[in-house]
PDB file of C-alpha atoms in Angstrom:
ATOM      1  CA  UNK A   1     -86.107   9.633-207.344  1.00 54.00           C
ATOM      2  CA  UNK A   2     -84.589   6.653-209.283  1.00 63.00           C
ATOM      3  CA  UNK A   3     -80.640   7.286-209.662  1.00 63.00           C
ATOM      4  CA  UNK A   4     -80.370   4.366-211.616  1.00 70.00           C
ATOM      5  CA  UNK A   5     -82.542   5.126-214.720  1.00 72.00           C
ATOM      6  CA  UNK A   6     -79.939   7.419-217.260  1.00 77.00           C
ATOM      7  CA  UNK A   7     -79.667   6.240-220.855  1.00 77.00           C
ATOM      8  CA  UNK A   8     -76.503   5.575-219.803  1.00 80.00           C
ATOM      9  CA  UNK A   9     -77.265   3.390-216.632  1.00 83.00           C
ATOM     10  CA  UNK A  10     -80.187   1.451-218.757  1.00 83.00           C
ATOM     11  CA  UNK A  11     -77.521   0.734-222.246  1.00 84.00           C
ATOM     12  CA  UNK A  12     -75.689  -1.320-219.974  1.00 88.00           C
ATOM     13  CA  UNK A  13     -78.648  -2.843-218.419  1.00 88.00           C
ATOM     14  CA  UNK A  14     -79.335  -4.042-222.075  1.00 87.00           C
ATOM     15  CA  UNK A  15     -75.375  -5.253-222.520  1.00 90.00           C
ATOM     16  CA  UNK A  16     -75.640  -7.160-219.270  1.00 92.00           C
ATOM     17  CA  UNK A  17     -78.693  -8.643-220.478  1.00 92.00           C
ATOM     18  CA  UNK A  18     -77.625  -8.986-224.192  1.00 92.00           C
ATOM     19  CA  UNK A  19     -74.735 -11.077-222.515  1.00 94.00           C
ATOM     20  CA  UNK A  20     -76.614 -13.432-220.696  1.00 95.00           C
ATOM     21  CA  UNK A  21     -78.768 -14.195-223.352  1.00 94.00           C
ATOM     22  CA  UNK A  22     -75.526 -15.125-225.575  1.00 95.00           C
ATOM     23  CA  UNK A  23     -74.507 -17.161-223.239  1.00 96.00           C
ATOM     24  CA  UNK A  24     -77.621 -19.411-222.465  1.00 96.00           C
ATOM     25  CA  UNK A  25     -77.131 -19.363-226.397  1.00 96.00           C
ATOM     26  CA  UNK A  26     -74.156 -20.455-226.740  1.00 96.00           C
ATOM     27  CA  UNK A  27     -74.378 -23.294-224.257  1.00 96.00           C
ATOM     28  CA  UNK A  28     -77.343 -24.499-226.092  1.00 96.00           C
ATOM     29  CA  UNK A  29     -75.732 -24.264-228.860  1.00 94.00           C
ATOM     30  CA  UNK A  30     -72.437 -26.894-227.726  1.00 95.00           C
ATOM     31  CA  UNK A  31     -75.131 -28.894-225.699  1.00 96.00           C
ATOM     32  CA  UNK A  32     -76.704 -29.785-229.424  1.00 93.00           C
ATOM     33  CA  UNK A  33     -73.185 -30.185-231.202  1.00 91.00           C
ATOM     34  CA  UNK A  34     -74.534 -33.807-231.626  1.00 90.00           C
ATOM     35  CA  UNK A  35     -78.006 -33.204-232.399  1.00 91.00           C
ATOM     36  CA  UNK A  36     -78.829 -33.881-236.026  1.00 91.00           C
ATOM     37  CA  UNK A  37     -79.920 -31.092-238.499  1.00 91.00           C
ATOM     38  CA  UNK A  38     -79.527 -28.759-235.168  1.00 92.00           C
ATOM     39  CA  UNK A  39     -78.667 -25.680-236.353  1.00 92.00           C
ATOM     40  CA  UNK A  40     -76.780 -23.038-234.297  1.00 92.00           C
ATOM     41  CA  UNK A  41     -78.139 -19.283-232.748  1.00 93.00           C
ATOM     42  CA  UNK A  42     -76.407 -16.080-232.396  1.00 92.00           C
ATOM     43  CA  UNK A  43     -77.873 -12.923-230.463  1.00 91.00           C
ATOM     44  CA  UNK A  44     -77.668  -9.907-232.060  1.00 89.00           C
ATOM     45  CA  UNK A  45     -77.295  -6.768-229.803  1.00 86.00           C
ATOM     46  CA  UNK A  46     -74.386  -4.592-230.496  1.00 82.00           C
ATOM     47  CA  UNK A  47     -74.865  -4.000-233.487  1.00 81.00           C
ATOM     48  CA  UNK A  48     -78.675  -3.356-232.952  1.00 81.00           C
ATOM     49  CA  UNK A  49     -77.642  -0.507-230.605  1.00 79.00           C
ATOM     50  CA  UNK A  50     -75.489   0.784-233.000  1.00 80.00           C
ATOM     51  CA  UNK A  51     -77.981   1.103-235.431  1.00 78.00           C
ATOM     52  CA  UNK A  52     -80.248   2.952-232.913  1.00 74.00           C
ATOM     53  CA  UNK A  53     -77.421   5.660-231.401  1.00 73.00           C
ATOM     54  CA  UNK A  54     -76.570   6.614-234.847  1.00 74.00           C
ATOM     55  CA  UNK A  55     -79.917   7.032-236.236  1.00 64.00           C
ATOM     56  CA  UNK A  56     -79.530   8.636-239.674  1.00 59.00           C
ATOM     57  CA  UNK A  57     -78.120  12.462-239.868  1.00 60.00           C
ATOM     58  CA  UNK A  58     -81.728  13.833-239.015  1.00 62.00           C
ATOM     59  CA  UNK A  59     -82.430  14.689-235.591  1.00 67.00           C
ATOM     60  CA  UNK A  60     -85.948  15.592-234.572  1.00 72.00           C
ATOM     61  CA  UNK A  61     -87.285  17.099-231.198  1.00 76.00           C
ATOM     62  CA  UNK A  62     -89.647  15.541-229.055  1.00 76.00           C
ATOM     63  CA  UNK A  63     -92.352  17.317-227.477  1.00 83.00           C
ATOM     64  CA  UNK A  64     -94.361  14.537-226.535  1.00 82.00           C
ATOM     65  CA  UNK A  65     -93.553  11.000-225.194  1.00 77.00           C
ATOM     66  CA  UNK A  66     -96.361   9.298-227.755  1.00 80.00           C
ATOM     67  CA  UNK A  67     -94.086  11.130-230.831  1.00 78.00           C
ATOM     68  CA  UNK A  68     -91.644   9.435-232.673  1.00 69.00           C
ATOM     69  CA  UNK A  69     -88.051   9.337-232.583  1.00 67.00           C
ATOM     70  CA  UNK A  70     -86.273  10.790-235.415  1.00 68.00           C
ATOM     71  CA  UNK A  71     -82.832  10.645-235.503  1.00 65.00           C
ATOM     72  CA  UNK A  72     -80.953   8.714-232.391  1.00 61.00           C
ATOM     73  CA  UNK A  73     -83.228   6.721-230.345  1.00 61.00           C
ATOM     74  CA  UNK A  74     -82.286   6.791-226.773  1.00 62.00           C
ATOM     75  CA  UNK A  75     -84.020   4.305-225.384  1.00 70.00           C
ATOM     76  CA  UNK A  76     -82.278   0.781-225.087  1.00 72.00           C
ATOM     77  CA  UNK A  77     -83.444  -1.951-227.780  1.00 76.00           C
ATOM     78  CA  UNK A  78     -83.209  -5.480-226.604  1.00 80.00           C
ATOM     79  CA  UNK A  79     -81.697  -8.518-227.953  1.00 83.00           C
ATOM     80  CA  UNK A  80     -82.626 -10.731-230.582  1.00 86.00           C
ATOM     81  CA  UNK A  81     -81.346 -14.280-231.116  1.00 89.00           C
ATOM     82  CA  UNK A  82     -80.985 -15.463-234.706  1.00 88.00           C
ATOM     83  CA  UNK A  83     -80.915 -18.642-236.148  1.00 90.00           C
ATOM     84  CA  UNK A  84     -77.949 -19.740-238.275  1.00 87.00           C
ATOM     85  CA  UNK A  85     -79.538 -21.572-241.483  1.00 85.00           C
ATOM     86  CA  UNK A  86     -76.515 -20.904-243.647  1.00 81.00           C
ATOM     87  CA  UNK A  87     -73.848 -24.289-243.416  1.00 78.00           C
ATOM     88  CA  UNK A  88     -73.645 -27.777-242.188  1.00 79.00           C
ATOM     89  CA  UNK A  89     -70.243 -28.657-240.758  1.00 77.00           C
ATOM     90  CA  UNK A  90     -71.284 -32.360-240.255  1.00 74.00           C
ATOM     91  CA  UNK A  91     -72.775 -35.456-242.076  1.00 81.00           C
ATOM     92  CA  UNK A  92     -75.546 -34.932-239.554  1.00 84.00           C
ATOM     93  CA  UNK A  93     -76.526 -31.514-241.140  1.00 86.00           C
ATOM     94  CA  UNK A  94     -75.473 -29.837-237.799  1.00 88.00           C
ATOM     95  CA  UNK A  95     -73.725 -26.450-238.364  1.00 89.00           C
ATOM     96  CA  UNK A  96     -72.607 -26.265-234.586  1.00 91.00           C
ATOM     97  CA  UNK A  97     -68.534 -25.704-234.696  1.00 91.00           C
ATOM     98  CA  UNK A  98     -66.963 -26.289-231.157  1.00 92.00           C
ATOM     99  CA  UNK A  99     -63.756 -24.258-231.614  1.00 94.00           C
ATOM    100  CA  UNK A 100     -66.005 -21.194-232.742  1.00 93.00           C
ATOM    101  CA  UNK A 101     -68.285 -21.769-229.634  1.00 94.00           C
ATOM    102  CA  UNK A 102     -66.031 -22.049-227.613  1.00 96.00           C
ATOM    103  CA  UNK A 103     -64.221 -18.735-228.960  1.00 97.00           C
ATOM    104  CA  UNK A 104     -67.407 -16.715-228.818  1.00 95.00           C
ATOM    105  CA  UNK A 105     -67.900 -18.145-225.276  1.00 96.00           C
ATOM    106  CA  UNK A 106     -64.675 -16.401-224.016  1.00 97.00           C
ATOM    107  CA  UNK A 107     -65.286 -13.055-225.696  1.00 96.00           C
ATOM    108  CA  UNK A 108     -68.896 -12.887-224.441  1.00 96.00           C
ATOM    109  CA  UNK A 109     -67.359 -14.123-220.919  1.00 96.00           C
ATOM    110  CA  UNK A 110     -64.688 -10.852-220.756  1.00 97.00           C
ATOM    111  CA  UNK A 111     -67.733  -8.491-222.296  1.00 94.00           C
ATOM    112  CA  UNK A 112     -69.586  -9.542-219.461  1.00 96.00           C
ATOM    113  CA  UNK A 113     -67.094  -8.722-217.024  1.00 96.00           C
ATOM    114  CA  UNK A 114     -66.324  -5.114-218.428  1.00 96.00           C
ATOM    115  CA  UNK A 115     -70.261  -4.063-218.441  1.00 93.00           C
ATOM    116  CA  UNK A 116     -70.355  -5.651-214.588  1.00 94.00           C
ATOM    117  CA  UNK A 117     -67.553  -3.395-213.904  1.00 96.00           C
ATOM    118  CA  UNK A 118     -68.769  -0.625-215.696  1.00 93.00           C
ATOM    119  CA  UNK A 119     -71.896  -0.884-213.739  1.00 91.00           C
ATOM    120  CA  UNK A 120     -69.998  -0.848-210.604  1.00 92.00           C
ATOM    121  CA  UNK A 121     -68.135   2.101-211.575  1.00 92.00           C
ATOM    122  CA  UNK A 122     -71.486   3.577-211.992  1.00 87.00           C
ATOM    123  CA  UNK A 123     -73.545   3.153-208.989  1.00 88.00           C
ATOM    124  CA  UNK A 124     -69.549   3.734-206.880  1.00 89.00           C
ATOM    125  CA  UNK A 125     -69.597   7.164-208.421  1.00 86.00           C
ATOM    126  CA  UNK A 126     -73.240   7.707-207.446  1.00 84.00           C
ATOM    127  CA  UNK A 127     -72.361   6.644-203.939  1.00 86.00           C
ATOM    128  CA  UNK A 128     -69.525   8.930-203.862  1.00 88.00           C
ATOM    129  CA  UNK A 129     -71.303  11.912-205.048  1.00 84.00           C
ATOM    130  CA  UNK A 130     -74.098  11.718-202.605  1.00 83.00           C
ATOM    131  CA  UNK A 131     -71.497  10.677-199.419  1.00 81.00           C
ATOM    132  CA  UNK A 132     -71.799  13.574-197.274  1.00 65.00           C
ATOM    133  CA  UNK A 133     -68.606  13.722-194.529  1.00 61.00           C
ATOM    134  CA  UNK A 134     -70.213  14.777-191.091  1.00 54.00           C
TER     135      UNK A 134
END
């Protein structure tokens, strides 16, 4: 029996992981703010998973697991990192911006710490239901 395995449980599996990846993104991107024609990433997640709970206004039922979805997907969709091709913010052709960086690095920093504890509250509540008083 695996507790651990709602849709709930595995969406912030993905967040957790969607986090990480920004931020290994994110310091790669300030550790080439130097590099010429270097041009910044972004991981794309949130809005990925939007996408997939929303699914359209069509629902279909399942009967099978080799059917397709139709309608909201339930499963979690991972992360994807995009490359920024768009500006240059330097004479080198770099379009890496420290002040943005470092503002995306704080945001992703407190997301990170709100899926952690919303993880914790998860597995505390499972503990709690299944504590049996003898």
């Amino acid at each position: 029996m695996n507790l651990l395995s709602g849709v709930h449980f595995n969406r912030l599996e993905g967040a957790v992981q969607a986090s990480v990846a920004r931020q290994n993104t994110i310091a790669n991107n300030i550790a080439n703010v130097d590099t010429p024609y270097f041009k910044r990433s972004d991981v794309e997640f949130e809005h990925i998973l939007r996408q997939q709970m929303t699914g359209g206004t069509l629902q279909g039922t399942r009967t099978d697991e080799r059917h397709f979805y139709i309608g909201a997907n339930p499963m979690t969709p991972s992360s994807r990192i995009v490359r920024d091709e768009t500006e240059a913010m330097n004479n080198n052709k770099n379009n890496v911006d420290m002040d943005r960086e470092m503002s995306m690095q704080a945001e992703n920093q407190l997301r990170y710490y709100t899926f952690v504890q919303q993880v914790n509250h998860h597995i505390n509540m499972m503990k709690t239901s299944m504590d049996v008083r003898r």
